[in-house]
C-alpha positions as protocol buffer text, in pm:
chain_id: "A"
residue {
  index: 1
  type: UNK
  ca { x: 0 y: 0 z: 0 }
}
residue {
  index: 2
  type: UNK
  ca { x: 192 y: 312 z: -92 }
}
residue {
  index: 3
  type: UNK
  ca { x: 240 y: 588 z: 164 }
}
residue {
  index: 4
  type: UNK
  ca { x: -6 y: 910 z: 93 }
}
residue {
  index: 5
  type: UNK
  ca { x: 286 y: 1164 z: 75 }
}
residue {
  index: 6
  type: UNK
  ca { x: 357 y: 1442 z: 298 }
}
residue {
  index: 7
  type: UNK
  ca { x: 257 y: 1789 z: 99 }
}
residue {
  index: 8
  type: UNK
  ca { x: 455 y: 2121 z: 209 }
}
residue {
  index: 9
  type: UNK
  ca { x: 253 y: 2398 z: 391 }
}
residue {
  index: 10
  type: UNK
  ca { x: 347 y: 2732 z: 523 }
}
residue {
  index: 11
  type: UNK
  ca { x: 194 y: 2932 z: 785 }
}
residue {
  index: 12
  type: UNK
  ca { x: 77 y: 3270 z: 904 }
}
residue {
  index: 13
  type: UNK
  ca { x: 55 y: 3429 z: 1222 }
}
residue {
  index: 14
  type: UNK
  ca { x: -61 y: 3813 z: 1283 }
}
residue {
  index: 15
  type: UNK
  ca { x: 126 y: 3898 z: 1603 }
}
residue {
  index: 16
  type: UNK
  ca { x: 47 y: 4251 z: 1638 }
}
residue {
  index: 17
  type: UNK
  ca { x: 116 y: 4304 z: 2008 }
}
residue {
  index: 18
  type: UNK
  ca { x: 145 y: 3974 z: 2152 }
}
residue {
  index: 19
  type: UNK
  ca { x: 415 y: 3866 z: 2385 }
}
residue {
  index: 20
  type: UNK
  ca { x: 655 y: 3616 z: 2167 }
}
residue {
  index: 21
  type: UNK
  ca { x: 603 y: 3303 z: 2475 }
}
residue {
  index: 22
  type: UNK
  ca { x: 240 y: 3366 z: 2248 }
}
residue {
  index: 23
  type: UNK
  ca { x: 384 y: 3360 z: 1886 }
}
residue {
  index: 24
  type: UNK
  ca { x: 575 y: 3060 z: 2003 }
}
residue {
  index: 25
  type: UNK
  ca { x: 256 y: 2850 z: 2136 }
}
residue {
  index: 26
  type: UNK
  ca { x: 67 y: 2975 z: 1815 }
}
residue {
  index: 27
  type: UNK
  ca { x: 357 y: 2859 z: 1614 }
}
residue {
  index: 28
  type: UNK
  ca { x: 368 y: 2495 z: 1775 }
}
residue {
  index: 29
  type: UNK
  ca { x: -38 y: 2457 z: 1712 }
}
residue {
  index: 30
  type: UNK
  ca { x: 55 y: 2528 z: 1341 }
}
residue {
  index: 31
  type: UNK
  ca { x: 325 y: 2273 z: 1340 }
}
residue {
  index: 32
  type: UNK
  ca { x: 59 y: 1988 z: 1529 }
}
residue {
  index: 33
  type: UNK
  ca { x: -190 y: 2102 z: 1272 }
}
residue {
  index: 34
  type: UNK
  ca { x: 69 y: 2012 z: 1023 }
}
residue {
  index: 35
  type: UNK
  ca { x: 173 y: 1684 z: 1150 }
}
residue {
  index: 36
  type: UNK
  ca { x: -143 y: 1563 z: 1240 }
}
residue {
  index: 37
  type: UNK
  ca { x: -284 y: 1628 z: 897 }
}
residue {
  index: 38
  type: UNK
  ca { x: -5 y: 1517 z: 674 }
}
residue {
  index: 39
  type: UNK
  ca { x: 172 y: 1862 z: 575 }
}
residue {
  index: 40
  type: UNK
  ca { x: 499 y: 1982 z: 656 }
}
residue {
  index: 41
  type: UNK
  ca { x: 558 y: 2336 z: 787 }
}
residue {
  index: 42
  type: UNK
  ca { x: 830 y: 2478 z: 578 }
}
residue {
  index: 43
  type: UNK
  ca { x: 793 y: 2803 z: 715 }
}
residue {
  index: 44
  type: UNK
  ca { x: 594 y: 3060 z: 926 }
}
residue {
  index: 45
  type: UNK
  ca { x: 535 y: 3424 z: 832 }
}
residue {
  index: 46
  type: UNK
  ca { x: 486 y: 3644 z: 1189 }
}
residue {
  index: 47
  type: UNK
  ca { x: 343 y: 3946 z: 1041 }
}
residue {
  index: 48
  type: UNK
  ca { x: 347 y: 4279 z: 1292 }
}
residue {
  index: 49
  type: UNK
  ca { x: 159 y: 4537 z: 1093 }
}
residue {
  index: 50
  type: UNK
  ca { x: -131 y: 4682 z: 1190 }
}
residue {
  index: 51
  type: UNK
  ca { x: -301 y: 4676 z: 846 }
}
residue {
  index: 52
  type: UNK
  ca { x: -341 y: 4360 z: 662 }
}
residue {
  index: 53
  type: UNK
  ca { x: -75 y: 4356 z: 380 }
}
residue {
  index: 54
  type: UNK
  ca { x: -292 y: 4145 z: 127 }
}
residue {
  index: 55
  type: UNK
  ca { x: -89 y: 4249 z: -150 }
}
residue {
  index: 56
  type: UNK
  ca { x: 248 y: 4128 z: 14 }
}
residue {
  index: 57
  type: UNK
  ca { x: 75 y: 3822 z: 163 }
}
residue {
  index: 58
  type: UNK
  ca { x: -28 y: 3688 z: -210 }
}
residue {
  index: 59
  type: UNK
  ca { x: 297 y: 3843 z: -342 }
}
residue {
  index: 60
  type: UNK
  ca { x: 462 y: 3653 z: -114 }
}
residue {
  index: 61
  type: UNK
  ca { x: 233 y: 3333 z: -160 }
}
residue {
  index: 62
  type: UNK
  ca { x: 260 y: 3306 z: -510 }
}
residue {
  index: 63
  type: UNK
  ca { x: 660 y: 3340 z: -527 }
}
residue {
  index: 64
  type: UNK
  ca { x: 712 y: 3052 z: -276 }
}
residue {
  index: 65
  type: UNK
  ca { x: 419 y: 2864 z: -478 }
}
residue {
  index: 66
  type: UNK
  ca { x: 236 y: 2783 z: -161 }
}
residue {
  index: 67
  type: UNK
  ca { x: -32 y: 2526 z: -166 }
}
residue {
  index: 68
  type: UNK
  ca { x: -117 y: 2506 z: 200 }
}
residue {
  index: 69
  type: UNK
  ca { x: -147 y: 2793 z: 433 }
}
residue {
  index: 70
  type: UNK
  ca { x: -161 y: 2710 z: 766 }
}
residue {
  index: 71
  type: UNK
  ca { x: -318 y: 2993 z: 1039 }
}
residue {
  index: 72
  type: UNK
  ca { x: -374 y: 2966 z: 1367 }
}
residue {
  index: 73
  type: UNK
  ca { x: -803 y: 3090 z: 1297 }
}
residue {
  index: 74
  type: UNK
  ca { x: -947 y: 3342 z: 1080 }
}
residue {
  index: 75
  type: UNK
  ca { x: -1048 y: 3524 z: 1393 }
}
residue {
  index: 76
  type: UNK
  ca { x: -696 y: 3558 z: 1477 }
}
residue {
  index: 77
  type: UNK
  ca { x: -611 y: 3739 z: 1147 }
}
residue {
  index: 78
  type: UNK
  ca { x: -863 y: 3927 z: 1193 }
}
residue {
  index: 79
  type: UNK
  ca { x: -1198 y: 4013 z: 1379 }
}
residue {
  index: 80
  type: UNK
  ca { x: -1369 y: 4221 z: 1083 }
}
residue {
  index: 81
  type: UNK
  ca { x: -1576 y: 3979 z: 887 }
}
residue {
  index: 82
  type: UNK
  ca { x: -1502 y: 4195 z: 545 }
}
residue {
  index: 83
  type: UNK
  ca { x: -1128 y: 4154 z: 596 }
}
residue {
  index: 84
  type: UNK
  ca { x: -1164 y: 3774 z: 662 }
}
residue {
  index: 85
  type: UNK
  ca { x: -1346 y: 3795 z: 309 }
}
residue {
  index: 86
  type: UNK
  ca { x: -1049 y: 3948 z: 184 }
}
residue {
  index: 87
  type: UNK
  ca { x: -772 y: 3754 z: 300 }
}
residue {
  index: 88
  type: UNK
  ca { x: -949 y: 3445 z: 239 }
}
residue {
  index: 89
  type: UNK
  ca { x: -945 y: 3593 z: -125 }
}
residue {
  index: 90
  type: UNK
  ca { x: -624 y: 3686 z: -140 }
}
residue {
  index: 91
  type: UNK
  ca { x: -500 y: 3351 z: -22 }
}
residue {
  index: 92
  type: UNK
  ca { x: -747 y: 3119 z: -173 }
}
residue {
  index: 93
  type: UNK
  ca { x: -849 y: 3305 z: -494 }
}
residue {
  index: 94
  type: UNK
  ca { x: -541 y: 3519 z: -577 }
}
residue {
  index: 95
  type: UNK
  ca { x: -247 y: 3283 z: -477 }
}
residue {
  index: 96
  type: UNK
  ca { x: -416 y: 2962 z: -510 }
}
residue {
  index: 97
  type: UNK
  ca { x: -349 y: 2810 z: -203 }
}
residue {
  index: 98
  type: UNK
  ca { x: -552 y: 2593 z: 42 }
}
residue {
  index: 99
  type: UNK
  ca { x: -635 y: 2781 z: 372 }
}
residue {
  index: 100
  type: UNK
  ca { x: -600 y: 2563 z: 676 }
}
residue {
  index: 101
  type: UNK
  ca { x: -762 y: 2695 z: 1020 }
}
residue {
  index: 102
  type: UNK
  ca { x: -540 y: 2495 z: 1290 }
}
residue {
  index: 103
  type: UNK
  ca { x: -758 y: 2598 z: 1577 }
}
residue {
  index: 104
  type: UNK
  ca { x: -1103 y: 2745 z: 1401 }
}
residue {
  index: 105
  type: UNK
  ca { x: -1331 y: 2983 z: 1689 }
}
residue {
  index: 106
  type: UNK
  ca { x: -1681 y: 2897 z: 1687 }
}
């Protein structure tokens, strides 16, 4: 039986003002959402701006040809429902790639 192989993902974490003991706990869910779903993290981007950067994230996206993107929860990019529109369209729709939620808020 041949072994389903192991696709490469990236992630994403807004980090605005948190503390980095908080990047580094949101960083390790990304890596057990990886594992535990057959992806491997290749890297993380900690993004620190204020303002989405939608044009940098697909940018950025596109020239690593990522397939899997990997966040922490949409609510944790951001809490405005029209931005979550718009960076699940810059992700899904302009770069192409999957969006995975490691820990989605209900």
């Amino acid at each position: 039986m041949p072994r389903p192989e192991i696709e490469p993902a990236y992630g994403y974490v807004r980090a605005l003002d948190l503390p980095d003991d908080e990047v580094d706990a949101l960083e390790k869910q990304l890596y057990e959402y990886a594992s535990a779903n057959m992806l491997r993290l290749v890297d993380i981007r900690v993004d620190r701006y204020r303002l989405l950067r939608l044009g940098e994230l697909s940018a950025w996206l596109a020239e690593e040809q990522v397939q899997h993107l990997i966040i922490p929860s949409a609510e944790h990019v951001t809490p405005h429902p029209i931005a979550r529109m718009m960076f699940y369209e810059a992700v899904c729709l302009d770069a192409g790639a999957e969006l995975h939620e490691a820990c989605p808020e209900e």
